[in-house]
């Protein structure tokens, strides 16, 4: 059932892109899916709170509260933080965006909503890609995309919602990678390969590191592996780095929607020239390095302490990642 929904969503979404390059379009689609999810999760928590605040048998019961009192109580951020739900300002909630989908300035409204969400949730600062106002889509197509994403139902159960979104998000990542061809490999490693790597390494507790993490698939699969073998979310600490700014954002969103804590560095950066985890001693390293790159070398890398066997060949990056991982 969900597989059919994913395929239908993809076919419709890809048709709406018109002549826009898939590499650009994926950020519009995945960003909207992310906002829809956090808004739905926020709304579900709000409904749950209303029921609990008005139930005399519940520990949250607000005795004698007026409608205004309840409304004010629902604005308490702590209620949402305790269940790892992001706080979504009213102007950024999905219903506000959906109702404005046919407006000519819907792109600007989405960008403003993303700014508001980042302001209220420091964890998301710099992660949400505000490119909707300048999106090169034919008139009305962005609004149609908002309407399409509105049909994705995540349900009221937070665990189920996270699983549904995770599957939709992962499916779209894979399809966009296929649509981009060779370029897609820069941000996405096929799920079958990721599952094999994780199964062989079998991470269970400790620190997991990926120095070229792409969209974060290694981390997501590690958490799935742990939960499938009796562990729980958070048994491993996630450390990664990604040079491409837009891919770095994809990875952060991919982890955030699944409730996974992570450290991807302060900002996007090349692992060779701007290593953001120099003192990290990881327990598990999962990576699909960019092999056979000829223009990777920088003069500042000469004599780097990571090259314990001497400077690797400047014309081929293959030995660079291996030395970095072994250091």
Short mmCIF file of C-alpha atoms in Angstrom, two decimals:
data_model
loop_
_atom_site.label_atom_id
_atom_site.label_comp_id
_atom_site.label_asym_id
_atom_site.label_seq_id
_atom_site.Cartn_x
_atom_site.Cartn_y
_atom_site.Cartn_z
CA UNK A 1 0.00 0.00 0.00
CA UNK A 2 2.69 2.49 1.03
CA UNK A 3 4.83 1.44 -1.94
CA UNK A 4 2.00 2.37 -4.30
CA UNK A 5 1.57 5.72 -2.55
CA UNK A 6 5.29 6.46 -2.85
CA UNK A 7 5.28 5.66 -6.56
CA UNK A 8 2.20 7.80 -7.19
CA UNK A 9 3.65 10.72 -5.24
CA UNK A 10 6.92 10.46 -7.13
CA UNK A 11 5.30 10.29 -10.56
CA UNK A 12 3.15 13.34 -9.85
CA UNK A 13 5.90 15.35 -8.17
CA UNK A 14 8.38 14.68 -10.96
CA UNK A 15 5.83 15.69 -13.58
CA UNK A 16 5.33 19.04 -11.83
CA UNK A 17 9.01 19.94 -12.15
CA UNK A 18 8.50 20.86 -15.83
CA UNK A 19 11.98 21.71 -17.17
CA UNK A 20 13.69 22.30 -13.83
CA UNK A 21 16.87 20.32 -13.27
CA UNK A 22 16.36 17.36 -10.94
CA UNK A 23 19.36 18.43 -8.85
CA UNK A 24 17.60 21.70 -8.03
CA UNK A 25 14.08 20.34 -7.82
CA UNK A 26 14.87 17.71 -5.18
CA UNK A 27 15.51 20.41 -2.59
CA UNK A 28 12.08 21.93 -3.17
CA UNK A 29 10.29 18.60 -2.81
CA UNK A 30 12.25 17.22 0.15
CA UNK A 31 12.09 20.55 1.96
CA UNK A 32 8.30 20.64 1.69
CA UNK A 33 8.00 17.04 2.88
CA UNK A 34 10.11 17.97 5.89
CA UNK A 35 7.92 20.98 6.76
CA UNK A 36 4.74 18.92 6.31
CA UNK A 37 6.06 16.29 8.69
CA UNK A 38 7.16 18.61 11.50
CA UNK A 39 3.89 20.53 11.17
CA UNK A 40 1.81 17.34 11.33
CA UNK A 41 3.82 16.13 14.33
CA UNK A 42 3.32 19.48 16.05
CA UNK A 43 -0.43 19.39 15.34
CA UNK A 44 -0.75 15.81 16.63
CA UNK A 45 1.00 16.77 19.86
CA UNK A 46 -1.33 19.75 20.22
CA UNK A 47 -4.41 17.54 19.85
CA UNK A 48 -2.99 15.14 22.44
CA UNK A 49 -2.35 18.01 24.85
CA UNK A 50 -5.91 19.32 24.53
CA UNK A 51 -7.25 15.88 25.45
CA UNK A 52 -4.90 15.54 28.41
CA UNK A 53 -5.33 19.07 29.75
CA UNK A 54 -9.10 18.59 29.86
CA UNK A 55 -9.07 15.06 31.31
CA UNK A 56 -9.54 15.08 35.11
CA UNK A 57 -7.76 11.75 35.36
CA UNK A 58 -4.61 12.90 33.59
CA UNK A 59 -1.51 14.33 35.26
CA UNK A 60 -1.65 17.26 32.82
CA UNK A 61 -5.21 18.18 33.83
CA UNK A 62 -5.67 21.96 34.03
CA UNK A 63 -8.49 22.34 36.54
CA UNK A 64 -10.76 25.34 36.08
CA UNK A 65 -9.02 26.49 32.92
CA UNK A 66 -10.93 28.74 30.54
CA UNK A 67 -10.61 28.45 26.77
CA UNK A 68 -8.10 31.31 26.85
CA UNK A 69 -6.13 29.58 29.61
CA UNK A 70 -5.95 26.37 27.59
CA UNK A 71 -4.85 28.24 24.47
CA UNK A 72 -2.07 29.93 26.42
CA UNK A 73 -1.00 26.62 27.97
CA UNK A 74 -0.74 25.05 24.52
CA UNK A 75 1.90 27.64 23.65
CA UNK A 76 4.31 26.27 26.27
CA UNK A 77 7.30 25.01 24.25
CA UNK A 78 8.31 22.52 26.93
CA UNK A 79 5.33 20.29 26.11
CA UNK A 80 6.71 19.81 22.61
CA UNK A 81 10.37 19.50 23.54
CA UNK A 82 9.66 16.61 25.89
CA UNK A 83 8.45 14.48 22.97
CA UNK A 84 11.12 15.76 20.54
CA UNK A 85 8.59 17.68 18.46
CA UNK A 86 9.78 20.84 16.75
CA UNK A 87 7.94 24.05 17.65
CA UNK A 88 6.17 25.39 14.55
CA UNK A 89 5.00 29.06 14.62
CA UNK A 90 1.45 29.64 13.42
CA UNK A 91 2.48 31.33 10.16
CA UNK A 92 4.73 28.37 9.34
CA UNK A 93 2.18 25.62 9.99
CA UNK A 94 1.21 23.52 7.02
CA UNK A 95 -2.41 24.66 6.98
CA UNK A 96 -1.25 28.26 6.58
CA UNK A 97 0.91 27.28 3.62
CA UNK A 98 -1.72 25.04 2.06
CA UNK A 99 -4.37 27.77 2.23
CA UNK A 100 -1.99 30.12 0.40
CA UNK A 101 -0.86 27.57 -2.20
CA UNK A 102 -2.61 29.37 -5.07
CA UNK A 103 -1.20 32.78 -4.17
CA UNK A 104 1.46 34.17 -6.53
CA UNK A 105 3.81 34.79 -3.59
CA UNK A 106 3.66 31.24 -2.20
CA UNK A 107 7.43 30.89 -2.70
CA UNK A 108 8.14 33.89 -0.49
CA UNK A 109 5.70 32.60 2.13
CA UNK A 110 7.45 29.24 2.28
CA UNK A 111 10.86 30.91 2.65
CA UNK A 112 9.50 33.06 5.49
CA UNK A 113 8.00 29.98 7.15
CA UNK A 114 11.37 28.23 7.03
CA UNK A 115 13.05 31.26 8.57
CA UNK A 116 10.50 31.26 11.42
CA UNK A 117 11.03 27.54 12.04
CA UNK A 118 14.80 28.00 12.23
CA UNK A 119 14.41 30.91 14.65
CA UNK A 120 12.28 28.79 16.99
CA UNK A 121 14.43 25.66 16.70
CA UNK A 122 18.18 26.37 17.01
CA UNK A 123 18.90 22.75 16.09
CA UNK A 124 17.68 23.53 12.57
CA UNK A 125 19.64 26.75 12.11
CA UNK A 126 21.21 26.89 8.66
CA UNK A 127 19.68 23.57 7.65
CA UNK A 128 16.47 24.59 5.86
CA UNK A 129 17.04 25.60 2.25
CA UNK A 130 15.22 28.86 1.54
CA UNK A 131 15.12 28.85 -2.26
CA UNK A 132 11.38 28.77 -3.00
CA UNK A 133 10.88 32.44 -3.91
CA UNK A 134 13.46 32.15 -6.68
CA UNK A 135 12.49 28.67 -7.88
CA UNK A 136 12.40 28.49 -11.68
CA UNK A 137 9.05 26.72 -11.92
CA UNK A 138 6.20 27.66 -14.27
CA UNK A 139 3.42 29.73 -12.69
CA UNK A 140 1.25 27.68 -10.38
CA UNK A 141 3.49 24.60 -10.26
CA UNK A 142 4.88 25.33 -6.79
CA UNK A 143 1.33 25.67 -5.47
CA UNK A 144 0.44 22.35 -7.09
CA UNK A 145 3.44 20.79 -5.38
CA UNK A 146 2.22 22.11 -2.02
CA UNK A 147 -1.19 20.56 -2.74
CA UNK A 148 0.46 17.25 -3.62
CA UNK A 149 2.53 17.14 -0.43
CA UNK A 150 -0.69 17.95 1.47
CA UNK A 151 -2.00 14.51 0.47
CA UNK A 152 0.76 12.73 2.39
CA UNK A 153 -0.84 11.49 5.59
CA UNK A 154 1.58 10.75 8.39
CA UNK A 155 -1.09 9.74 10.91
CA UNK A 156 -1.53 10.69 14.56
CA UNK A 157 0.92 8.18 16.03
CA UNK A 158 4.37 9.86 16.20
CA UNK A 159 6.24 6.58 15.73
CA UNK A 160 4.17 5.61 12.69
CA UNK A 161 4.42 9.13 11.27
CA UNK A 162 8.20 9.10 11.55
CA UNK A 163 8.38 5.72 9.83
CA UNK A 164 6.10 6.80 6.97
CA UNK A 165 7.99 10.02 6.41
CA UNK A 166 11.31 8.23 6.61
CA UNK A 167 10.24 5.79 3.91
CA UNK A 168 8.86 8.54 1.65
CA UNK A 169 11.97 10.68 2.15
CA UNK A 170 14.34 7.76 1.51
CA UNK A 171 12.37 6.70 -1.58
CA UNK A 172 12.51 10.21 -3.02
CA UNK A 173 16.25 10.49 -2.32
CA UNK A 174 16.82 7.28 -4.26
CA UNK A 175 14.61 8.33 -7.16
CA UNK A 176 16.25 11.74 -7.41
CA UNK A 177 19.65 10.06 -7.41
CA UNK A 178 18.53 7.86 -10.31
CA UNK A 179 17.14 10.88 -12.15
CA UNK A 180 20.44 12.71 -11.78
CA UNK A 181 22.46 9.74 -13.00
CA UNK A 182 26.16 9.86 -12.15
CA UNK A 183 25.75 13.12 -10.20
CA UNK A 184 23.27 11.43 -7.88
CA UNK A 185 26.05 9.27 -6.47
CA UNK A 186 27.52 12.36 -4.86
CA UNK A 187 24.76 12.44 -2.25
CA UNK A 188 23.25 8.95 -2.28
CA UNK A 189 24.62 5.43 -1.87
CA UNK A 190 22.13 2.70 -2.94
CA UNK A 191 20.23 1.25 0.01
CA UNK A 192 21.38 -2.31 -0.76
CA UNK A 193 25.03 -1.29 -0.42
CA UNK A 194 24.39 0.70 2.75
CA UNK A 195 22.54 -2.23 4.36
CA UNK A 196 25.39 -4.59 3.49
CA UNK A 197 28.05 -2.29 4.95
CA UNK A 198 26.08 -1.81 8.16
CA UNK A 199 25.33 -5.53 8.51
CA UNK A 200 29.03 -6.37 8.14
CA UNK A 201 30.20 -3.74 10.62
CA UNK A 202 27.23 -4.26 13.00
CA UNK A 203 27.40 -1.03 15.03
CA UNK A 204 25.73 -1.35 18.43
CA UNK A 205 27.02 1.32 20.83
CA UNK A 206 29.62 4.07 20.70
CA UNK A 207 30.54 6.59 18.02
CA UNK A 208 29.74 6.14 14.33
CA UNK A 209 31.62 8.31 11.84
CA UNK A 210 31.24 9.04 8.12
CA UNK A 211 33.64 11.68 6.74
CA UNK A 212 31.73 12.02 3.46
CA UNK A 213 28.21 11.37 4.67
CA UNK A 214 26.17 12.52 1.67
CA UNK A 215 22.50 12.54 2.66
CA UNK A 216 23.13 10.51 5.83
CA UNK A 217 22.06 7.05 4.68
CA UNK A 218 24.79 5.24 6.63
CA UNK A 219 23.62 6.82 9.87
CA UNK A 220 19.95 6.09 9.26
CA UNK A 221 20.65 2.44 8.47
CA UNK A 222 22.87 2.14 11.56
CA UNK A 223 19.98 3.25 13.76
CA UNK A 224 17.63 0.83 11.99
CA UNK A 225 20.11 -2.01 12.54
CA UNK A 226 20.43 -1.22 16.24
CA UNK A 227 16.66 -1.07 16.79
CA UNK A 228 16.15 -4.30 14.83
CA UNK A 229 18.62 -6.05 17.17
CA UNK A 230 17.04 -4.96 20.43
CA UNK A 231 18.81 -1.64 20.89
CA UNK A 232 17.25 1.79 20.98
CA UNK A 233 17.54 5.14 19.27
CA UNK A 234 20.54 6.96 20.68
CA UNK A 235 22.70 3.93 21.47
CA UNK A 236 25.25 5.35 19.05
CA UNK A 237 26.52 8.91 18.63
CA UNK A 238 26.54 10.22 15.08
CA UNK A 239 29.48 12.19 13.66
CA UNK A 240 29.83 13.17 10.04
CA UNK A 241 30.96 15.73 7.53
CA UNK A 242 29.88 16.76 4.05
CA UNK A 243 31.47 19.28 1.70
CA UNK A 244 28.45 20.09 -0.46
CA UNK A 245 26.25 22.67 1.35
CA UNK A 246 22.94 21.48 -0.13
CA UNK A 247 23.76 17.81 0.52
CA UNK A 248 24.82 18.70 4.08
CA UNK A 249 21.33 20.16 4.59
CA UNK A 250 19.70 17.03 3.17
CA UNK A 251 21.64 14.89 5.64
CA UNK A 252 20.68 17.09 8.59
CA UNK A 253 16.98 16.97 7.62
CA UNK A 254 17.17 13.23 7.02
CA UNK A 255 18.44 12.70 10.57
CA UNK A 256 16.25 15.34 12.22
CA UNK A 257 12.98 13.88 10.94
CA UNK A 258 13.91 10.53 12.46
CA UNK A 259 14.71 12.01 15.86
CA UNK A 260 18.41 11.14 15.55
CA UNK A 261 20.88 13.42 17.33
CA UNK A 262 23.89 14.25 15.20
CA UNK A 263 27.06 16.27 14.85
CA UNK A 264 27.78 17.10 11.21
CA UNK A 265 30.18 19.87 12.07
CA UNK A 266 29.45 23.56 12.40
CA UNK A 267 29.04 23.93 8.65
CA UNK A 268 29.65 22.10 5.37
CA UNK A 269 33.33 21.50 4.76
CA UNK A 270 35.85 19.34 2.92
CA UNK A 271 37.14 16.61 5.23
CA UNK A 272 40.68 16.89 3.89
CA UNK A 273 41.17 20.66 4.16
CA UNK A 274 38.60 21.53 6.88
CA UNK A 275 38.42 18.49 9.13
CA UNK A 276 35.77 19.35 11.75
CA UNK A 277 36.32 16.30 13.95
CA UNK A 278 40.14 16.25 14.36
CA UNK A 279 40.08 14.73 17.85
CA UNK A 280 37.35 12.16 17.22
CA UNK A 281 38.17 8.53 17.92
CA UNK A 282 35.28 6.62 16.39
CA UNK A 283 34.21 3.10 17.28
CA UNK A 284 32.74 2.47 13.84
CA UNK A 285 33.52 4.10 10.50
CA UNK A 286 31.05 3.75 7.64
CA UNK A 287 31.86 5.54 4.40
CA UNK A 288 31.60 5.49 0.64
CA UNK A 289 34.49 7.86 -0.20
CA UNK A 290 34.67 9.68 -3.54
CA UNK A 291 37.24 7.44 -5.17
CA UNK A 292 39.25 8.24 -8.30
CA UNK A 293 39.05 12.02 -7.96
CA UNK A 294 42.03 13.65 -9.62
CA UNK A 295 41.72 17.25 -8.39
CA UNK A 296 41.47 16.67 -4.65
CA UNK A 297 44.92 17.80 -3.53
CA UNK A 298 45.63 21.15 -1.87
CA UNK A 299 49.06 22.52 -1.00
CA UNK A 300 48.11 22.80 2.67
CA UNK A 301 47.86 19.00 2.85
CA UNK A 302 51.59 18.47 2.35
CA UNK A 303 53.02 16.79 5.45
CA UNK A 304 49.61 16.47 7.11
CA UNK A 305 49.90 14.22 10.22
CA UNK A 306 47.19 11.97 8.78
CA UNK A 307 49.59 10.80 6.07
CA UNK A 308 51.42 8.31 8.29
CA UNK A 309 52.83 6.55 5.21
CA UNK A 310 53.84 9.74 3.46
CA UNK A 311 51.88 12.14 1.26
CA UNK A 312 49.35 10.27 -0.91
CA UNK A 313 49.48 10.81 -4.69
CA UNK A 314 48.19 14.28 -5.57
CA UNK A 315 46.67 13.01 -8.81
CA UNK A 316 44.41 10.37 -7.26
CA UNK A 317 42.31 10.61 -4.10
CA UNK A 318 42.07 6.90 -3.38
CA UNK A 319 44.78 6.82 -0.70
CA UNK A 320 43.62 10.06 0.91
CA UNK A 321 40.38 8.74 2.46
CA UNK A 322 42.06 5.51 3.58
CA UNK A 323 44.81 7.41 5.38
CA UNK A 324 42.28 9.78 6.94
CA UNK A 325 40.12 6.92 8.22
CA UNK A 326 43.08 4.99 9.62
CA UNK A 327 44.58 7.97 11.46
#
